[in-house]
Tab-separated table of C-alpha atoms in Angstrom:
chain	number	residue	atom	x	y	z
A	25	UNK	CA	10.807	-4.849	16.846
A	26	UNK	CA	10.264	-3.848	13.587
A	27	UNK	CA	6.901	-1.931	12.007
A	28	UNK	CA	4.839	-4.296	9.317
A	29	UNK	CA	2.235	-3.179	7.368
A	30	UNK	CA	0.372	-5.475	4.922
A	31	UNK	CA	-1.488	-4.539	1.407
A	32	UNK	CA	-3.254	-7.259	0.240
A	33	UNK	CA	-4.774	-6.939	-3.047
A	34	UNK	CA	-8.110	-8.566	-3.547
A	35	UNK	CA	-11.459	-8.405	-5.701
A	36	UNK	CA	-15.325	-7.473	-4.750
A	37	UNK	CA	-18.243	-8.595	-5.519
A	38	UNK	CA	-18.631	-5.906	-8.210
A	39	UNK	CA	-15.184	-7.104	-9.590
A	40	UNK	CA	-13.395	-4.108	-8.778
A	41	UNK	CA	-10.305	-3.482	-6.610
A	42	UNK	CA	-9.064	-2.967	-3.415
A	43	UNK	CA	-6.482	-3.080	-0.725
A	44	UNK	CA	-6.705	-4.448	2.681
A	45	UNK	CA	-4.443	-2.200	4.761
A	46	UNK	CA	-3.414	-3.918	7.973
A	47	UNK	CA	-0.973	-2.741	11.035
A	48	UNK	CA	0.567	-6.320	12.026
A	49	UNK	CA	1.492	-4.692	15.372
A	50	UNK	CA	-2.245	-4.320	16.144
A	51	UNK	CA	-4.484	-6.083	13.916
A	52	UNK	CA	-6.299	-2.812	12.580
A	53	UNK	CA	-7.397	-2.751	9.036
A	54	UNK	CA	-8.296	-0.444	6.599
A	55	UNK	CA	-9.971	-0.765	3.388
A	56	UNK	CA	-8.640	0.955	0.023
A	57	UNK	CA	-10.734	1.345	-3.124
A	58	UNK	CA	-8.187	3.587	-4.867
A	59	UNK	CA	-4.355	4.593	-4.293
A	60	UNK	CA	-5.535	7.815	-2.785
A	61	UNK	CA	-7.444	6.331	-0.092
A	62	UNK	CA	-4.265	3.911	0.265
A	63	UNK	CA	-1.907	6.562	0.709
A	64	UNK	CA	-4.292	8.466	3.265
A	65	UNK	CA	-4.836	5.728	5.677
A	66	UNK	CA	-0.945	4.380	4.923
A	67	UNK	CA	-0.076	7.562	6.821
A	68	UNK	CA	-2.539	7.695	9.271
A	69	UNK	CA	-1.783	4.585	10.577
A	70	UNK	CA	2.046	5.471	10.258
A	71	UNK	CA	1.411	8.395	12.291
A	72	UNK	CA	1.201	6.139	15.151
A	73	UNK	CA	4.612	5.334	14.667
A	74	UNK	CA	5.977	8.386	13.943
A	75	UNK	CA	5.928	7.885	10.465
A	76	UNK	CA	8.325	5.250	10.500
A	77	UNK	CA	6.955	1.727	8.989
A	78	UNK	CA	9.687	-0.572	8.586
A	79	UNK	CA	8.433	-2.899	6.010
A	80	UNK	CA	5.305	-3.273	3.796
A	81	UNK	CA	4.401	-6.688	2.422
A	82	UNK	CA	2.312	-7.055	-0.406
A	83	UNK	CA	0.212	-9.931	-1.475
A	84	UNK	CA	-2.836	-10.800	-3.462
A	85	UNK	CA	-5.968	-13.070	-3.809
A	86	UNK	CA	-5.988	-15.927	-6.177
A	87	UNK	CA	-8.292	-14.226	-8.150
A	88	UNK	CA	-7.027	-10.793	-8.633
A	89	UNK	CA	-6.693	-10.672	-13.052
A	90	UNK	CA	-2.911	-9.569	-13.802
A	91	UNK	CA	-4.145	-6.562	-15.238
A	92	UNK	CA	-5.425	-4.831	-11.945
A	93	UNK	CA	-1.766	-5.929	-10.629
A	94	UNK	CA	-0.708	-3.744	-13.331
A	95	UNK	CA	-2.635	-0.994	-12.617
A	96	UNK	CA	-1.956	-1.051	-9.011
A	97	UNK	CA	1.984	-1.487	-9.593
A	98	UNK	CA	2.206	1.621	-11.949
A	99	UNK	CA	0.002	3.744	-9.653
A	100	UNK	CA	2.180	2.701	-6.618
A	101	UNK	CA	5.350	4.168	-8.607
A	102	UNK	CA	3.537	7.804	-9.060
A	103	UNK	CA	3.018	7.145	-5.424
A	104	UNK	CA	6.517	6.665	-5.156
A	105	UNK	CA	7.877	9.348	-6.770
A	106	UNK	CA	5.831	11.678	-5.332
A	107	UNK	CA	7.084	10.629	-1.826
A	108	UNK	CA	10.460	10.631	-2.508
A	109	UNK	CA	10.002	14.194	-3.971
A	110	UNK	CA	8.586	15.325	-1.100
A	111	UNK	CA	11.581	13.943	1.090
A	112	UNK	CA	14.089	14.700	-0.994
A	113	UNK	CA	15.988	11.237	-1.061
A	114	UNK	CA	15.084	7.705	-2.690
A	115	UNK	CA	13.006	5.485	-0.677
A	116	UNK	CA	14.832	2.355	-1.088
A	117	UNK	CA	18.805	3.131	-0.676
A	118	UNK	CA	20.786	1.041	-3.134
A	119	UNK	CA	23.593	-0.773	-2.089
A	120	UNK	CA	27.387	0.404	-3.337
């Protein structure tokens, strides 16, 4: 069986953003208002697992404005980079 994770990017009531965090393998979620909290509580919950989460998949509310998508999709490649850094290998292995 494989690890899921969902981020689900949605919109307050004060029109800002956030990410519902949730561990398909038992229903907890976690709430994200920025990509710091996101990566915190990412590994926390991986921790459970050893670290090893097998897939994340991301989706959005109907009314989340492009722009936030934006911000969210460059922040998540600092993210990124920072990780792969730390490991020392790419994250996602291209095929040859």
């Amino acid at each position: 069986m494989s690890l899921v994770f969902e981020s689900k990017i949605k919109v307050d009531k004060n029109n800002e953003w956030f990410i519902e965090l949730t561990d398909t393998s038992d229903g907890r979620v976690e709430i994200c208002k920025n990509m710091d909290e996101y990566k915190e509580k990412f590994e926390k919950l991986g921790e459970d697992y050893g670290g090893n989460v097998d897939e994340v998949k991301w989706s959005q509310d109907e009314n989340v404005p492009p722009h936030y998508i934006d911000e969210i999709r460059q922040e998540m490649v600092k993210l990124q980079a920072e990780v792969e850094e730390k490991i020392g290998r790419p994250l996602i292995e291209e095929d040859k």
